[in-house]
Amino acid sequence: MKRHGVLPGFSITLGFTLTYLSLIVLVPLSATILKSVTLGWDGFWAVIAAPRVLASYKLTFGAALAGACINAVFGLLVAWVLVRYDFFGKKLVDAFVDLPFALPTAVAGIALATLYSSKGWIGQIFTPLGIKIAYTPLGVILALTFIGLPFVVRTVQPILEDFETELEEAAASLGANRWQTFQKVILPTLLPALLTGFALAFARAVGEYGSVIFVAGNIPMVSEITPLLIITKLEQYDYAGATALAVSMLIVSFGLLLAINGLQRWSQLRRA
């Protein structure tokens, strides 16, 4: 007996899916790779291994990793507070978590640069201490932390909501203190989702452009990110060089996607 679904048959849906993905994803990516091939291996390597580009890699991936680590810690705390406690204004705080999703990245960058500049409301507090935030690598980390927080919170929050508090009570009845209960009972359950949120935040931060350029200062070899270098090469009509940088970022992105899918699969198996 064949099972008839709402959608048309497998052949039609598969053909539509492959056509759609080809037009939206595969054709642009193929064009990018083919354009970078025109440089040859030596030219391609010369572009992606230039000292200025290597410095941008170091800042882009280093700041993305730092922002994702910060979000892994504080995103878990935010999700814990939203799930485990009731307080006045909870729904408002919960809505604020999604603000980086709704807010245009350029607006976020301008707001962060205004607040954390040497004359900003927050930046002027740190300036007498010799700490400069805006227009430095620290500002880049701040922007990437801002845009990555929702990924961790929204990934961990459903797992916390489904967690059975009876397990904590059982651990307490067996003599475990709060830290032991968190370490041995709660954290193993949350770890797959936490790692997935970390990977998502890291992947999002690697390709961020709008919020960073306004707060980074864009100083070559100091606070210049790789996406900005791609835009710079495009403005100089160096399309092959821009696509070479794009391909190098694309390779990293594919690796991140594979890691994210693996973490999600691992999370599903552990929950099952």
JSON list of C-alpha atoms in Angstrom, two decimals, residues 96-200:
[
{"chain": "A", "resi": 96, "resn": "PHE", "atom": "CA", "xyz": [15.63, 41.25, 24.42]},
{"chain": "A", "resi": 97, "resn": "VAL", "atom": "CA", "xyz": [17.56, 38.03, 23.82]},
{"chain": "A", "resi": 98, "resn": "ASP", "atom": "CA", "xyz": [16.27, 38.00, 20.24]},
{"chain": "A", "resi": 99, "resn": "LEU", "atom": "CA", "xyz": [17.19, 41.65, 19.65]},
{"chain": "A", "resi": 100, "resn": "PRO", "atom": "CA", "xyz": [20.40, 40.83, 17.71]},
{"chain": "A", "resi": 101, "resn": "PHE", "atom": "CA", "xyz": [18.25, 38.79, 15.30]},
{"chain": "A", "resi": 102, "resn": "ALA", "atom": "CA", "xyz": [15.85, 41.65, 14.60]},
{"chain": "A", "resi": 103, "resn": "LEU", "atom": "CA", "xyz": [18.24, 44.60, 14.78]},
{"chain": "A", "resi": 104, "resn": "PRO", "atom": "CA", "xyz": [20.07, 45.49, 11.55]},
{"chain": "A", "resi": 105, "resn": "THR", "atom": "CA", "xyz": [23.76, 44.78, 12.02]},
{"chain": "A", "resi": 106, "resn": "ALA", "atom": "CA", "xyz": [24.77, 48.26, 10.92]},
{"chain": "A", "resi": 107, "resn": "VAL", "atom": "CA", "xyz": [22.52, 49.77, 13.59]},
{"chain": "A", "resi": 108, "resn": "ALA", "atom": "CA", "xyz": [24.06, 47.45, 16.18]},
{"chain": "A", "resi": 109, "resn": "GLY", "atom": "CA", "xyz": [27.57, 48.49, 15.14]},
{"chain": "A", "resi": 110, "resn": "ILE", "atom": "CA", "xyz": [26.77, 52.20, 15.34]},
{"chain": "A", "resi": 111, "resn": "ALA", "atom": "CA", "xyz": [25.14, 51.75, 18.75]},
{"chain": "A", "resi": 112, "resn": "LEU", "atom": "CA", "xyz": [28.11, 49.80, 20.12]},
{"chain": "A", "resi": 113, "resn": "ALA", "atom": "CA", "xyz": [30.60, 52.32, 18.74]},
{"chain": "A", "resi": 114, "resn": "THR", "atom": "CA", "xyz": [28.64, 55.18, 20.30]},
{"chain": "A", "resi": 115, "resn": "LEU", "atom": "CA", "xyz": [28.36, 53.52, 23.70]},
{"chain": "A", "resi": 116, "resn": "TYR", "atom": "CA", "xyz": [31.91, 52.20, 23.95]},
{"chain": "A", "resi": 117, "resn": "SER", "atom": "CA", "xyz": [33.89, 55.04, 22.36]},
{"chain": "A", "resi": 118, "resn": "SER", "atom": "CA", "xyz": [36.17, 57.07, 24.61]},
{"chain": "A", "resi": 119, "resn": "LYS", "atom": "CA", "xyz": [33.39, 59.65, 25.02]},
{"chain": "A", "resi": 120, "resn": "GLY", "atom": "CA", "xyz": [30.49, 57.19, 25.12]},
{"chain": "A", "resi": 121, "resn": "TRP", "atom": "CA", "xyz": [28.36, 56.43, 28.14]},
{"chain": "A", "resi": 122, "resn": "ILE", "atom": "CA", "xyz": [30.20, 53.19, 28.90]},
{"chain": "A", "resi": 123, "resn": "GLY", "atom": "CA", "xyz": [33.53, 53.83, 27.19]},
{"chain": "A", "resi": 124, "resn": "GLN", "atom": "CA", "xyz": [34.26, 56.95, 29.25]},
{"chain": "A", "resi": 125, "resn": "ILE", "atom": "CA", "xyz": [34.23, 54.78, 32.39]},
{"chain": "A", "resi": 126, "resn": "PHE", "atom": "CA", "xyz": [37.04, 52.57, 31.07]},
{"chain": "A", "resi": 127, "resn": "THR", "atom": "CA", "xyz": [39.10, 55.29, 29.37]},
{"chain": "A", "resi": 128, "resn": "PRO", "atom": "CA", "xyz": [40.66, 56.63, 32.64]},
{"chain": "A", "resi": 129, "resn": "LEU", "atom": "CA", "xyz": [41.69, 53.05, 33.42]},
{"chain": "A", "resi": 130, "resn": "GLY", "atom": "CA", "xyz": [43.62, 52.85, 30.15]},
{"chain": "A", "resi": 131, "resn": "ILE", "atom": "CA", "xyz": [41.12, 50.43, 28.57]},
{"chain": "A", "resi": 132, "resn": "LYS", "atom": "CA", "xyz": [40.02, 51.33, 25.06]},
{"chain": "A", "resi": 133, "resn": "ILE", "atom": "CA", "xyz": [37.15, 49.26, 23.71]},
{"chain": "A", "resi": 134, "resn": "ALA", "atom": "CA", "xyz": [35.84, 50.84, 20.52]},
{"chain": "A", "resi": 135, "resn": "TYR", "atom": "CA", "xyz": [38.11, 50.81, 17.45]},
{"chain": "A", "resi": 136, "resn": "THR", "atom": "CA", "xyz": [40.25, 48.00, 18.85]},
{"chain": "A", "resi": 137, "resn": "PRO", "atom": "CA", "xyz": [40.19, 44.16, 18.65]},
{"chain": "A", "resi": 138, "resn": "LEU", "atom": "CA", "xyz": [38.32, 44.28, 21.97]},
{"chain": "A", "resi": 139, "resn": "GLY", "atom": "CA", "xyz": [35.50, 46.10, 20.18]},
{"chain": "A", "resi": 140, "resn": "VAL", "atom": "CA", "xyz": [35.40, 43.35, 17.57]},
{"chain": "A", "resi": 141, "resn": "ILE", "atom": "CA", "xyz": [35.00, 40.72, 20.30]},
{"chain": "A", "resi": 142, "resn": "LEU", "atom": "CA", "xyz": [32.25, 42.81, 21.86]},
{"chain": "A", "resi": 143, "resn": "ALA", "atom": "CA", "xyz": [30.31, 43.04, 18.58]},
{"chain": "A", "resi": 144, "resn": "LEU", "atom": "CA", "xyz": [30.66, 39.31, 17.86]},
{"chain": "A", "resi": 145, "resn": "THR", "atom": "CA", "xyz": [29.54, 38.47, 21.39]},
{"chain": "A", "resi": 146, "resn": "PHE", "atom": "CA", "xyz": [26.47, 40.66, 20.92]},
{"chain": "A", "resi": 147, "resn": "ILE", "atom": "CA", "xyz": [25.34, 39.02, 17.70]},
{"chain": "A", "resi": 148, "resn": "GLY", "atom": "CA", "xyz": [26.08, 35.45, 18.88]},
{"chain": "A", "resi": 149, "resn": "LEU", "atom": "CA", "xyz": [24.29, 35.40, 22.25]},
{"chain": "A", "resi": 150, "resn": "PRO", "atom": "CA", "xyz": [20.83, 34.34, 20.98]},
{"chain": "A", "resi": 151, "resn": "PHE", "atom": "CA", "xyz": [22.23, 31.20, 19.36]},
{"chain": "A", "resi": 152, "resn": "VAL", "atom": "CA", "xyz": [23.41, 29.78, 22.67]},
{"chain": "A", "resi": 153, "resn": "VAL", "atom": "CA", "xyz": [20.37, 30.87, 24.68]},
{"chain": "A", "resi": 154, "resn": "ARG", "atom": "CA", "xyz": [17.80, 29.56, 22.20]},
{"chain": "A", "resi": 155, "resn": "THR", "atom": "CA", "xyz": [19.67, 26.27, 21.80]},
{"chain": "A", "resi": 156, "resn": "VAL", "atom": "CA", "xyz": [20.04, 25.55, 25.52]},
{"chain": "A", "resi": 157, "resn": "GLN", "atom": "CA", "xyz": [16.69, 26.93, 26.68]},
{"chain": "A", "resi": 158, "resn": "PRO", "atom": "CA", "xyz": [14.46, 24.11, 25.31]},
{"chain": "A", "resi": 159, "resn": "ILE", "atom": "CA", "xyz": [16.70, 21.45, 26.87]},
{"chain": "A", "resi": 160, "resn": "LEU", "atom": "CA", "xyz": [16.47, 23.15, 30.24]},
{"chain": "A", "resi": 161, "resn": "GLU", "atom": "CA", "xyz": [12.70, 23.40, 29.96]},
{"chain": "A", "resi": 162, "resn": "ASP", "atom": "CA", "xyz": [12.45, 19.64, 29.30]},
{"chain": "A", "resi": 163, "resn": "PHE", "atom": "CA", "xyz": [14.94, 18.70, 32.02]},
{"chain": "A", "resi": 164, "resn": "GLU", "atom": "CA", "xyz": [13.38, 16.67, 34.83]},
{"chain": "A", "resi": 165, "resn": "THR", "atom": "CA", "xyz": [13.99, 18.35, 38.18]},
{"chain": "A", "resi": 166, "resn": "GLU", "atom": "CA", "xyz": [13.44, 14.99, 39.86]},
{"chain": "A", "resi": 167, "resn": "LEU", "atom": "CA", "xyz": [16.95, 14.04, 38.77]},
{"chain": "A", "resi": 168, "resn": "GLU", "atom": "CA", "xyz": [18.36, 16.97, 40.74]},
{"chain": "A", "resi": 169, "resn": "GLU", "atom": "CA", "xyz": [16.28, 16.00, 43.77]},
{"chain": "A", "resi": 170, "resn": "ALA", "atom": "CA", "xyz": [17.51, 12.40, 43.52]},
{"chain": "A", "resi": 171, "resn": "ALA", "atom": "CA", "xyz": [21.12, 13.59, 43.38]},
{"chain": "A", "resi": 172, "resn": "ALA", "atom": "CA", "xyz": [20.56, 15.81, 46.42]},
{"chain": "A", "resi": 173, "resn": "SER", "atom": "CA", "xyz": [18.97, 12.93, 48.33]},
{"chain": "A", "resi": 174, "resn": "LEU", "atom": "CA", "xyz": [22.09, 10.86, 47.64]},
{"chain": "A", "resi": 175, "resn": "GLY", "atom": "CA", "xyz": [24.26, 13.53, 49.25]},
{"chain": "A", "resi": 176, "resn": "ALA", "atom": "CA", "xyz": [25.45, 15.52, 46.23]},
{"chain": "A", "resi": 177, "resn": "ASN", "atom": "CA", "xyz": [26.00, 19.23, 46.72]},
{"chain": "A", "resi": 178, "resn": "ARG", "atom": "CA", "xyz": [24.87, 21.83, 44.18]},
{"chain": "A", "resi": 179, "resn": "TRP", "atom": "CA", "xyz": [28.15, 21.86, 42.24]},
{"chain": "A", "resi": 180, "resn": "GLN", "atom": "CA", "xyz": [28.26, 18.05, 42.05]},
{"chain": "A", "resi": 181, "resn": "THR", "atom": "CA", "xyz": [24.63, 17.98, 40.89]},
{"chain": "A", "resi": 182, "resn": "PHE", "atom": "CA", "xyz": [25.36, 20.50, 38.16]},
{"chain": "A", "resi": 183, "resn": "GLN", "atom": "CA", "xyz": [28.60, 18.80, 37.10]},
{"chain": "A", "resi": 184, "resn": "LYS", "atom": "CA", "xyz": [27.39, 15.19, 37.14]},
{"chain": "A", "resi": 185, "resn": "VAL", "atom": "CA", "xyz": [23.68, 15.46, 36.36]},
{"chain": "A", "resi": 186, "resn": "ILE", "atom": "CA", "xyz": [22.79, 18.72, 34.61]},
{"chain": "A", "resi": 187, "resn": "LEU", "atom": "CA", "xyz": [25.87, 19.52, 32.52]},
{"chain": "A", "resi": 188, "resn": "PRO", "atom": "CA", "xyz": [26.06, 16.15, 30.68]},
{"chain": "A", "resi": 189, "resn": "THR", "atom": "CA", "xyz": [22.49, 16.68, 29.52]},
{"chain": "A", "resi": 190, "resn": "LEU", "atom": "CA", "xyz": [23.10, 20.28, 28.46]},
{"chain": "A", "resi": 191, "resn": "LEU", "atom": "CA", "xyz": [26.53, 19.73, 26.89]},
{"chain": "A", "resi": 192, "resn": "PRO", "atom": "CA", "xyz": [25.40, 18.64, 23.39]},
{"chain": "A", "resi": 193, "resn": "ALA", "atom": "CA", "xyz": [23.04, 21.62, 23.07]},
{"chain": "A", "resi": 194, "resn": "LEU", "atom": "CA", "xyz": [25.65, 23.94, 24.57]},
{"chain": "A", "resi": 195, "resn": "LEU", "atom": "CA", "xyz": [28.27, 22.80, 22.06]},
{"chain": "A", "resi": 196, "resn": "THR", "atom": "CA", "xyz": [25.79, 23.21, 19.22]},
{"chain": "A", "resi": 197, "resn": "GLY", "atom": "CA", "xyz": [24.99, 26.76, 20.34]},
{"chain": "A", "resi": 198, "resn": "PHE", "atom": "CA", "xyz": [28.71, 27.47, 20.64]},
{"chain": "A", "resi": 199, "resn": "ALA", "atom": "CA", "xyz": [29.33, 26.24, 17.09]},
{"chain": "A", "resi": 200, "resn": "LEU", "atom": "CA", "xyz": [26.42, 28.27, 15.72]}
]
